[in-house]
XYZ file of C-alpha atoms in Angstrom:
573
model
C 24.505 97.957 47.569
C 24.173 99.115 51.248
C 24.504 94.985 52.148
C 27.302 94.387 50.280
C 28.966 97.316 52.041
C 27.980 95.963 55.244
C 29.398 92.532 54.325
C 32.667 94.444 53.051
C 32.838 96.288 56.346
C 31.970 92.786 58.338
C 34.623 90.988 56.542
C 37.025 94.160 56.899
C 36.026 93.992 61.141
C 36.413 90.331 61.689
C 39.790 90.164 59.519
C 41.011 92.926 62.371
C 39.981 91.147 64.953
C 40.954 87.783 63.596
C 44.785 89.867 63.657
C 44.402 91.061 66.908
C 42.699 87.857 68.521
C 46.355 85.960 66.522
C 48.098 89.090 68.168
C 47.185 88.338 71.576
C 46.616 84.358 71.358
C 50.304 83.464 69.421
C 52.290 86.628 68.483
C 52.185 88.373 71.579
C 53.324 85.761 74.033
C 55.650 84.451 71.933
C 57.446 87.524 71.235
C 57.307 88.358 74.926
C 58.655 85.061 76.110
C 61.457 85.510 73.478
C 62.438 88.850 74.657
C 62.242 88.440 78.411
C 63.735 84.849 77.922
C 67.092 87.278 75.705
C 67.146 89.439 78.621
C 67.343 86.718 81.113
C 70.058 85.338 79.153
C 72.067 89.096 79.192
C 71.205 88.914 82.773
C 72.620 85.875 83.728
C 75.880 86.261 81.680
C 75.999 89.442 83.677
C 75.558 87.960 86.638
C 78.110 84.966 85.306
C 80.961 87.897 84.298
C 80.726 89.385 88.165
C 81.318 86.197 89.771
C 84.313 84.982 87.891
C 85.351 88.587 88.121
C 85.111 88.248 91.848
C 86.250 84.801 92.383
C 89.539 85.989 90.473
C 90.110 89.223 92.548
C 89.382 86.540 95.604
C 92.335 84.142 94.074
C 94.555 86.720 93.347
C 94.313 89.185 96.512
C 92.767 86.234 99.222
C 90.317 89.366 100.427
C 87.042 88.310 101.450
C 85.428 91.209 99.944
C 85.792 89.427 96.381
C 84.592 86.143 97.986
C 81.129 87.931 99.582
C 80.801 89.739 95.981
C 80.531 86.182 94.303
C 77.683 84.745 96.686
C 76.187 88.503 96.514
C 75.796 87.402 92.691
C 74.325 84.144 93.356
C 70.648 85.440 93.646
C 70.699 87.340 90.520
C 72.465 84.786 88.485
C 69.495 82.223 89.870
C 66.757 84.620 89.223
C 67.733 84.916 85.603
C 68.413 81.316 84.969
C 64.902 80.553 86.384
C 63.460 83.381 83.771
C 65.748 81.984 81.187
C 64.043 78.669 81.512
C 61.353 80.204 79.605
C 62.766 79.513 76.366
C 62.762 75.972 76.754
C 58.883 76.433 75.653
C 60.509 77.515 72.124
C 61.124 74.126 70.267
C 64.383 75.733 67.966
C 65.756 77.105 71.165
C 65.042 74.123 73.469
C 68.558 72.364 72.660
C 70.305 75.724 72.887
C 69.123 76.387 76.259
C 69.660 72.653 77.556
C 73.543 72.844 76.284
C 73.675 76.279 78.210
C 72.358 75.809 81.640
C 74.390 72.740 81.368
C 77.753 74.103 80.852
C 76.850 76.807 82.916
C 76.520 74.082 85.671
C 79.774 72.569 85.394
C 81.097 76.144 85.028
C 79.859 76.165 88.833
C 80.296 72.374 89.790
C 83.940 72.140 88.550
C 85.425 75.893 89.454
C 83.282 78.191 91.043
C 82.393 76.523 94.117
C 86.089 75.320 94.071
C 87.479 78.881 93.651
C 86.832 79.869 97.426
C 89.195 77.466 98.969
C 92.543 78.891 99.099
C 95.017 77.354 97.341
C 92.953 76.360 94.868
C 93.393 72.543 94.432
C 95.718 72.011 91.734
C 97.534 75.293 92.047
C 96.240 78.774 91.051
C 97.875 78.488 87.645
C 96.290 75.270 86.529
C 93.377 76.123 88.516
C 92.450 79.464 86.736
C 92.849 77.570 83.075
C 90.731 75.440 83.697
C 88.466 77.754 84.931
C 89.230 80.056 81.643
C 88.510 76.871 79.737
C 85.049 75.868 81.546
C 84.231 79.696 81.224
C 84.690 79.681 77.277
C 82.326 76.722 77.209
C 80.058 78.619 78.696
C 80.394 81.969 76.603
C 80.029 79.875 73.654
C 76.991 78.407 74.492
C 75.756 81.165 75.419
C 76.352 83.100 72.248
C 75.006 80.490 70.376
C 71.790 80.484 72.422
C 71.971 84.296 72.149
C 72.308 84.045 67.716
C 69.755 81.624 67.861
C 67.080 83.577 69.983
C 67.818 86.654 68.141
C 66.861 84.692 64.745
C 63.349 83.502 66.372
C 62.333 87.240 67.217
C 63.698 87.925 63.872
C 61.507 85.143 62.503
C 58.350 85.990 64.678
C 59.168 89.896 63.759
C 58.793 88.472 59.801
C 55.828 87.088 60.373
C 53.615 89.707 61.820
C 54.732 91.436 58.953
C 54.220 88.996 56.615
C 50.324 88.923 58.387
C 49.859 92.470 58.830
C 50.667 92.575 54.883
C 48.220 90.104 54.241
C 45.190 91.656 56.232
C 46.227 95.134 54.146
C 46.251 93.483 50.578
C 42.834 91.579 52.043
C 41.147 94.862 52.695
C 42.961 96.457 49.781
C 40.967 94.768 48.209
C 37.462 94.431 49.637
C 38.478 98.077 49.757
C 38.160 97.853 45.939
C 35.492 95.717 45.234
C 33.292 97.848 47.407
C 34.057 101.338 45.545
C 33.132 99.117 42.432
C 29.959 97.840 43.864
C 28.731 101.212 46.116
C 30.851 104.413 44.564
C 28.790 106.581 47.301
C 31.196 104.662 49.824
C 34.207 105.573 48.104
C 34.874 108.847 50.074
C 33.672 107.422 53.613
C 35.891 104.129 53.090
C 38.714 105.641 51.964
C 38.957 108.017 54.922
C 37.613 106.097 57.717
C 39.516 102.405 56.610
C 42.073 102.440 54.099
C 43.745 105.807 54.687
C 44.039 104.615 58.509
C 45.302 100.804 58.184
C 48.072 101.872 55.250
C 49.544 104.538 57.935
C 49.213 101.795 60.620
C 50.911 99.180 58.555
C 53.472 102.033 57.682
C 54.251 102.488 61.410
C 54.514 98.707 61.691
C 56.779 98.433 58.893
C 58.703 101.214 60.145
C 59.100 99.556 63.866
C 60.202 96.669 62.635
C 62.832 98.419 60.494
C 64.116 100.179 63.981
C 62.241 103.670 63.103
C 60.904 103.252 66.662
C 58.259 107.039 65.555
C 54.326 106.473 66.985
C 51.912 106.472 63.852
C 50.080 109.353 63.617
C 46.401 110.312 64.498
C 44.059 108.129 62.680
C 40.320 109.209 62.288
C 37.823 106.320 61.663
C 36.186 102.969 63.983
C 37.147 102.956 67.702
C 39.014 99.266 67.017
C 41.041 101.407 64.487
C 41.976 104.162 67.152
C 42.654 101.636 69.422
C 45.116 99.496 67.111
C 47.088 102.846 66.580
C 47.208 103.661 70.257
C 48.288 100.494 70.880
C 50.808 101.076 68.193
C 51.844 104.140 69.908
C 52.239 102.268 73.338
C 54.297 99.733 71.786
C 56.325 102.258 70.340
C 56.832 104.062 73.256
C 57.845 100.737 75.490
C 60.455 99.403 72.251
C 61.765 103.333 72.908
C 62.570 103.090 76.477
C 63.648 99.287 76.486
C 66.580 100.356 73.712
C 67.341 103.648 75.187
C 67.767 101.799 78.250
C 69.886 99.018 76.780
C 71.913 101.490 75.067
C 72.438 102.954 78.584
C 73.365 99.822 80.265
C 75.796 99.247 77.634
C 77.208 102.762 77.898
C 77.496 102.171 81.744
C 79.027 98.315 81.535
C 81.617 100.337 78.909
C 82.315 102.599 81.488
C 82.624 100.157 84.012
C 84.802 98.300 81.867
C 87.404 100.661 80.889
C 87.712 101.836 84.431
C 88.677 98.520 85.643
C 91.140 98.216 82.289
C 92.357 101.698 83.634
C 93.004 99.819 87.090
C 94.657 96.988 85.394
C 96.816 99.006 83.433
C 98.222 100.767 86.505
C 98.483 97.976 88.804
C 100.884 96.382 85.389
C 102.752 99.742 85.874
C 103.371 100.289 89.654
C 103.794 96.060 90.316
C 107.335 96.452 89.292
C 108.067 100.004 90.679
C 109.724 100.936 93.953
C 110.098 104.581 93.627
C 107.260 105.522 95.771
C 106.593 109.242 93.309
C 105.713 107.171 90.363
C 103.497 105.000 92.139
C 101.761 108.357 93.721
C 101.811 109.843 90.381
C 99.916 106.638 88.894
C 97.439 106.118 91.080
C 96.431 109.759 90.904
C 96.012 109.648 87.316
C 94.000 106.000 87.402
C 91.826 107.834 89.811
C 91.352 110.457 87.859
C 90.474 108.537 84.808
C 88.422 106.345 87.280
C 86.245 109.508 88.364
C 86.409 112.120 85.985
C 87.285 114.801 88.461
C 90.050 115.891 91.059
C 91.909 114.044 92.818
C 93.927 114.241 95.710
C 96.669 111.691 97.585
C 97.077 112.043 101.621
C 99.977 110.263 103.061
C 100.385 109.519 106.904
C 103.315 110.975 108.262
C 105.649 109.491 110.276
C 104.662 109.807 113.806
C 101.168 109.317 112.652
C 99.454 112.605 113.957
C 98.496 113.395 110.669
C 98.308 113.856 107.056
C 99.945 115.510 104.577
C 99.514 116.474 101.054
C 101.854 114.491 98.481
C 100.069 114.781 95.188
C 96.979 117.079 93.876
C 96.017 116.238 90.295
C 95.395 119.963 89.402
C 99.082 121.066 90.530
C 100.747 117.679 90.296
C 103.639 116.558 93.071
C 102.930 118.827 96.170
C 106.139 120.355 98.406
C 106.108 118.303 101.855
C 104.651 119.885 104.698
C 102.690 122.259 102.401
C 99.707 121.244 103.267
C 98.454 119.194 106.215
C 95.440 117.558 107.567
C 95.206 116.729 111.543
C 93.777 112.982 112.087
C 90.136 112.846 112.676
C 89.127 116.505 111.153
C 87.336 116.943 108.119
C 86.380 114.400 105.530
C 90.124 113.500 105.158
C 90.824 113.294 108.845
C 87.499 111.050 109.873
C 88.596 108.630 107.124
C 92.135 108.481 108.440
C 91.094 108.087 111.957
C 88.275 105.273 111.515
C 89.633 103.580 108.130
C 85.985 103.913 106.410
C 85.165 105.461 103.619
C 83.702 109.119 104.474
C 81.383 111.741 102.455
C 81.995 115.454 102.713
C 79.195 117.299 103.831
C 78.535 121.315 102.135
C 76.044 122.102 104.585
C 78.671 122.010 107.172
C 81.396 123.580 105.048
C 82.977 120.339 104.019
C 83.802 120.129 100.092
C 81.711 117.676 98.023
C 84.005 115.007 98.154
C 84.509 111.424 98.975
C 87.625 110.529 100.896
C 88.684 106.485 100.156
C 91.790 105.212 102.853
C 94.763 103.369 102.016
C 94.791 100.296 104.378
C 97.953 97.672 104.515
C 96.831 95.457 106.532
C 94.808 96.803 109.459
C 96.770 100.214 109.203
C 95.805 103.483 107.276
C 98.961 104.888 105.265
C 97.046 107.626 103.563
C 93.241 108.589 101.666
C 92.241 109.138 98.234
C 90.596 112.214 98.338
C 87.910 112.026 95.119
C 86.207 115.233 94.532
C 82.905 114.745 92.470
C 82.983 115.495 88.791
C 79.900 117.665 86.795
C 78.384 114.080 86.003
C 77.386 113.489 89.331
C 78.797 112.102 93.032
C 81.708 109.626 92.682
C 79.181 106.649 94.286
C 78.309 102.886 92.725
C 80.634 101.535 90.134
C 82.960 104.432 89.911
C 83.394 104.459 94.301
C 83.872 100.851 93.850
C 86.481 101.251 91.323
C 87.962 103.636 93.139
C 88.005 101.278 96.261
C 89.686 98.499 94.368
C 92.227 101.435 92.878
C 93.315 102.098 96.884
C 93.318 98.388 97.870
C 95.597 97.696 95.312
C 97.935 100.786 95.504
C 98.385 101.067 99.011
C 100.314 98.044 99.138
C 102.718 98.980 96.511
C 103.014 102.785 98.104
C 103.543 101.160 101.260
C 106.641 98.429 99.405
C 108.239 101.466 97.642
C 108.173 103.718 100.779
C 109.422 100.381 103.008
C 112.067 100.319 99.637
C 113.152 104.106 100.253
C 113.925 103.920 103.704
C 115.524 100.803 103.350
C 117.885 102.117 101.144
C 118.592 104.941 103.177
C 119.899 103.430 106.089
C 121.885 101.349 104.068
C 124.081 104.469 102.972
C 123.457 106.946 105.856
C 124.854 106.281 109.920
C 121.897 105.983 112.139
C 123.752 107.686 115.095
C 125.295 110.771 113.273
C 122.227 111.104 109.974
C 125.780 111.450 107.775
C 126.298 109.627 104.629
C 128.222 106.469 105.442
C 131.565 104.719 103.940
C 129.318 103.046 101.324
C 127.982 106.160 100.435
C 131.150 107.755 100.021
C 132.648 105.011 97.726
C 130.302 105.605 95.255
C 130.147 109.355 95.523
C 134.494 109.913 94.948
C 134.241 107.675 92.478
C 131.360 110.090 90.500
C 133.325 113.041 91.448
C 136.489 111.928 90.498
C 135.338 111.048 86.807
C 132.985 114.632 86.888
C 136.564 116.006 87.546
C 138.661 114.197 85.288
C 135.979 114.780 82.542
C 135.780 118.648 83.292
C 139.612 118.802 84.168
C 138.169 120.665 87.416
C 139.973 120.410 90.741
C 138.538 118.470 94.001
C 139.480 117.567 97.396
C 139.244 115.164 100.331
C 139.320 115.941 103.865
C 139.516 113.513 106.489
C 139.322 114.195 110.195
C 139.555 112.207 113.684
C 138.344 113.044 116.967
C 141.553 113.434 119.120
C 141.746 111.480 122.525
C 138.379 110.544 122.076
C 139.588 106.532 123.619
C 140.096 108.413 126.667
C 136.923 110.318 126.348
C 134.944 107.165 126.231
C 136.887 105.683 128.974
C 136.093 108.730 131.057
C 132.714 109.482 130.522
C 131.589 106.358 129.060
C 130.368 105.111 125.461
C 127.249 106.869 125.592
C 128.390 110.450 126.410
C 130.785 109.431 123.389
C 127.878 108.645 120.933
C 126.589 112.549 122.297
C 129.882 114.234 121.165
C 130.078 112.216 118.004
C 126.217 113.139 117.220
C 127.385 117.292 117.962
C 130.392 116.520 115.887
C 128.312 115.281 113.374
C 126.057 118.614 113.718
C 128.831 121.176 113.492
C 130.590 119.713 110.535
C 126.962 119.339 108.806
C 126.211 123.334 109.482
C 129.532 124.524 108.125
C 128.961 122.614 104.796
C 128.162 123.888 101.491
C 127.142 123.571 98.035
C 129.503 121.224 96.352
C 130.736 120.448 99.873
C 129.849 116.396 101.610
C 130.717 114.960 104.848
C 130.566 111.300 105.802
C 131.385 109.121 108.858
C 134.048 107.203 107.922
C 134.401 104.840 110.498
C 134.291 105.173 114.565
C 135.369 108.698 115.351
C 137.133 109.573 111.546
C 134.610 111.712 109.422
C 135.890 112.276 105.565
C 134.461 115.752 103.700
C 133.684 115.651 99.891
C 135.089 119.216 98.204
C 133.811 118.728 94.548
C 134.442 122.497 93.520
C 137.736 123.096 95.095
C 141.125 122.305 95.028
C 143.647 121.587 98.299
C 143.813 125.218 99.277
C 140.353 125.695 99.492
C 140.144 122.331 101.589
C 142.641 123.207 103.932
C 140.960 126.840 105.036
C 136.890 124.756 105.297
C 139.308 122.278 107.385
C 140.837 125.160 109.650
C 137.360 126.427 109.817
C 136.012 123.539 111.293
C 138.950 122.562 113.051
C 138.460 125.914 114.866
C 134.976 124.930 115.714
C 135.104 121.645 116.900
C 137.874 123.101 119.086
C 135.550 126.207 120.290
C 132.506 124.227 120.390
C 133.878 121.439 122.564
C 135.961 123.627 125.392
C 134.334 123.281 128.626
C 135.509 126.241 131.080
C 139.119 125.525 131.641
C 138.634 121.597 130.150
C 138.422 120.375 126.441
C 136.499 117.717 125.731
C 138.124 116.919 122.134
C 139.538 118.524 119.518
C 140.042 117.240 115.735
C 143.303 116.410 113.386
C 142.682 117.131 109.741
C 144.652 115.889 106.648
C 143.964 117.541 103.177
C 144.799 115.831 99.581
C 143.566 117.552 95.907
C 143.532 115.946 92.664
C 145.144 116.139 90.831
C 147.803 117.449 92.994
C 148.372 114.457 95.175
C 146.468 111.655 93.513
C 144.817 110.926 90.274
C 142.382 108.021 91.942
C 139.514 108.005 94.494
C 141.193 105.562 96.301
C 144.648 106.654 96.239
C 143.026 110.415 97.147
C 141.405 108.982 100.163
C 144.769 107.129 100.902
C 147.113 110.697 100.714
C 144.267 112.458 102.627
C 144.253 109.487 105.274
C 148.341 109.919 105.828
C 147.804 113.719 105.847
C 145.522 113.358 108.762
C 147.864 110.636 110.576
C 150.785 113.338 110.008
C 148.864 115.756 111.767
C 148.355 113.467 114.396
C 151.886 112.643 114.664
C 152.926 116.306 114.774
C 150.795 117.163 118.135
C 147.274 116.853 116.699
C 144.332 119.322 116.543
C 145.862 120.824 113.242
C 145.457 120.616 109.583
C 148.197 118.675 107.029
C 147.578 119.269 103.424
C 149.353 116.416 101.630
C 152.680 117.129 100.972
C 153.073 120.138 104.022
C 151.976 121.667 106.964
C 148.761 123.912 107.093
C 147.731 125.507 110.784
């Protein structure tokens, strides 16, 4: 009895070391090769998604930044290709591979090293299909090498179970044949060899279903303590591997929706030229981009310095609120050097990260990013954030360039009035406000008197002077509901939307008055002002034919001795 328990408990040791000598001799590197060859292959479509992604941001925007990204992908894509290479050793997967690396070759052959000449041959249109098209090769290669791997570690996963299965219903059943033979071994056997392998084989089973939980304690040989550590290890490892691939996907999601964020706001602000909206946007993409505040410097006009125009906690911010003096704090330095700059709390400095708005080799404002409670805005999010001022400083700068454009299209550079255009489409609004209401509204228009003689005597400049302080006093006397414009040379028009003729004629006297006081030199004066008055409905029932009574109103007064008021239809002053 006691040798055919030691023959039971030979057979029982050499069947576990026959599985572990399989383990390490076939099982092992197999599965190894398969899994390091499937993250080679994750790797180097990785690596494969960053440089079309770059060599399309290098296509689109021509900056060099996207084109040094690509070759900074080169060594990585390499270094997984040559791990990749791997599988080649699998027969089933050998094909797979070949087909691959080879479309991933002409992916490279045919486009990528192509894509950094600018144009593109062919065009950019025809030039990015084709590189879509090679690209979709690719992807479906490589999914089809990816199915296909991920069957063979399914396979090879079978099959250790399929062998640990076997070795359990082996010593099963020497397991039985030996309490048959030597019942005093029962107890011993059944504590110190069955009990131990079933839990092991549980934990196996369970790992391979995903229930990634070390087996527990076992209490019996040394090889058997050592198979369930080794369990345990293993465990452990397939633990960390999938919480960090859940990671990695969590953080290429991330990445991912922040550039969709990107996209989606560049789609909105391409067509825009109303420069709030396109402040307003690129807050809220940065915002989304970082998960914390953000604020929007813009450089002001004579470039000394910076001031607030849009804080994602309060929204649009008054101008000249809040300002920030070029080359002071973490706003300043970035404004001053055109790098991005890091705030620094030891000094005082809040813990943010300030991101500048270049056009060309000129600052126009900084993305102030404050960090959120996930951590420092650094890595993907920064360069997110970096793309997100690249892209929306240029479309800032068009809509500002668009706004002041359109002002001195309707405003006179020498007096800052609204201009004739201006006015056209302003009586025409208040004339239909009017008509709609059935309110009353007025015209004024006014001419400098003598003022040929005044520019033959003093000359054209001194002219422009009293034109400008012209310009000034009417602009001081006016009101709500009250416009002035320069009509043409030295005739100004006014704009009365909440009045009728009488209350035109006494702001006319008023001004008429001024110009008169305002303009008397000692004993001399300079110029005075004729005025001419016309209300609608009173006088006219059009803007045109208003501007046309007011217009003979003024020439009236003119004709009657100037420096006086006419009101269409009489004398006023």
């Amino acid at each position: 009895m006691g040798l055919t328990v030691s023959i039971a408990a030979l057979l029982i040791v050499l069947l576990v070391v026959f599985r572990l000598a399989w383990s390490v001799a076939v099982t092992g590197p197999t599965d190894a090769r398969l899994q390091s060859g499937l993250l080679a292959l994750e790797d180097s479509h990785q690596a494969m998604l960053d440089t079309d992604a770059s060599l399309r941001g290098y296509l689109a925007t021509g900056d060099q930044f996207f084109a040094d990204a690509a070759t900074g992908a080169a060594p990585a894509l390499a270094a997984a290709d040559t791990q990749m290479v791997n599988l080649l050793e699998e027969p089933q997967l050998r094909q797979d591979v070949l087909a691959l690396l080879l479309a991933q070759q002409r992916w490279r052959a045919e486009w990528a090293d192509q894509a950094r000449q600018l144009p593109p041959p062919g065009g950019a249109e025809a030039f990015l299909k084709q590189g879509t098209a090679l690209f979709d090769d690719y992807r479906a290669r490589k999914d089809a090498t990816r199915a296909d791997t991920l069957a063979a570690i399914e396979s090879a996963d079978r099959s250790a179970v399929v062998n640990q299965f076997v070795i359990g219903v082996l010593l099963a059943l020497i397991g039985i044949a030996t309490l048959v033979v030597a019942l005093r071994g029962r107890y011993r056997l059944q504590r110190h060899v069955v009990a131990p392998v079933d839990g092991l084989l549980a934990s196996v089973r369970g790992i391979s279903e995903g229930r990634l939980a070390p087996p527990e304690p076992v209490q019996g040989s040394a090889e058997l303590v050592a198979l369930r550590d080794g369990l345990a290890d293993m465990t452990v490892a397939l633990r960390r591997q999938r919480e960090e691939a859940a990671a990695q996907a969590e953080r290429l999601q991330a990445q991912t929706d922040r550039l969709r964020t990107i996209l989606i706001m560049t789609r909105e602000i391409a067509g825009s030229l109303n420069t709030r909206y396109v402040i307003d946007s690129t807050v809220q993409a940065a915002v989304a981009v970082t998960d914390g505040r953000v604020l929007l410097w813009l450089l002001e006009e004579d470039g000394s310095g910076l001031e607030l125009a849009y804080d994602s906690d309060r929204g649009a911010v008054a101008p000249l609120e809040e300002h920030c003096h070029l080359g002071v704090g973490v706003v300043g330095r970035s404004a001053r050097y055109g790098q991005i700059s890091r705030g620094d709390p030891d000094t005082g400095e809040d813990a943010a990260v300030a991101v500048p708005l270049v056009v060309g080799a000129r600052v126009i404002g900084i993305l102030e990013c404050y960090d959120s409670p996930e951590g420092e805005v650094d890595g993907q999010r920064l360069s997110a954030v970096e793309m997100l001022a690249t892209l929306s400083g240029s479309a800032i700068e068009a809509s500002r360039l668009h706004a002041a454009t359109e002002r001195l299209s309707q405003f006179d550079p020498l007096t800052q009035l609204a201009n004739r255009r201006r006015l056209g489409a302003d009586l025409d609004s208040a004339v239909a406000n009017a008509k709609r209401h059935g309110s009353p509204m007025s015209v004024i228009m006014l001419d400098l008197d003598h003022f040929k003689e005044l520019n033959d005597r003093y000359g054209h400049q001194q002219g422009d002077v009293v034109l400008q302080e012209v310009a000034s006093t009417i602009r001081t006397a006016m009101r709500d509901g009250e416009t002035a414009y320069r009509y043409g040379g030295e005739e100004f028009a006014i704009l009365v939307t909440r009045g009728g003729p009488e209350e035109a004629a006494q702001l006319a006297e008023r001004l008429r008055s001024r110009v008169e006081a305002d303009f008397r030199r000692g004993d001399k004066q300079l110029v005075t002002a004729s005025f001419g008055v016309a209300g609608l409905p009173e006088h006219a029932g059009d803007g045109e034919a208003l501007l046309s009574e007011a217009d003979r109103a003024l020439y009236s007064a003119k004709n009657s001795g100037r420096n006086r008021v006419h009101r269409a239809g009489e004398l006023v002053g």
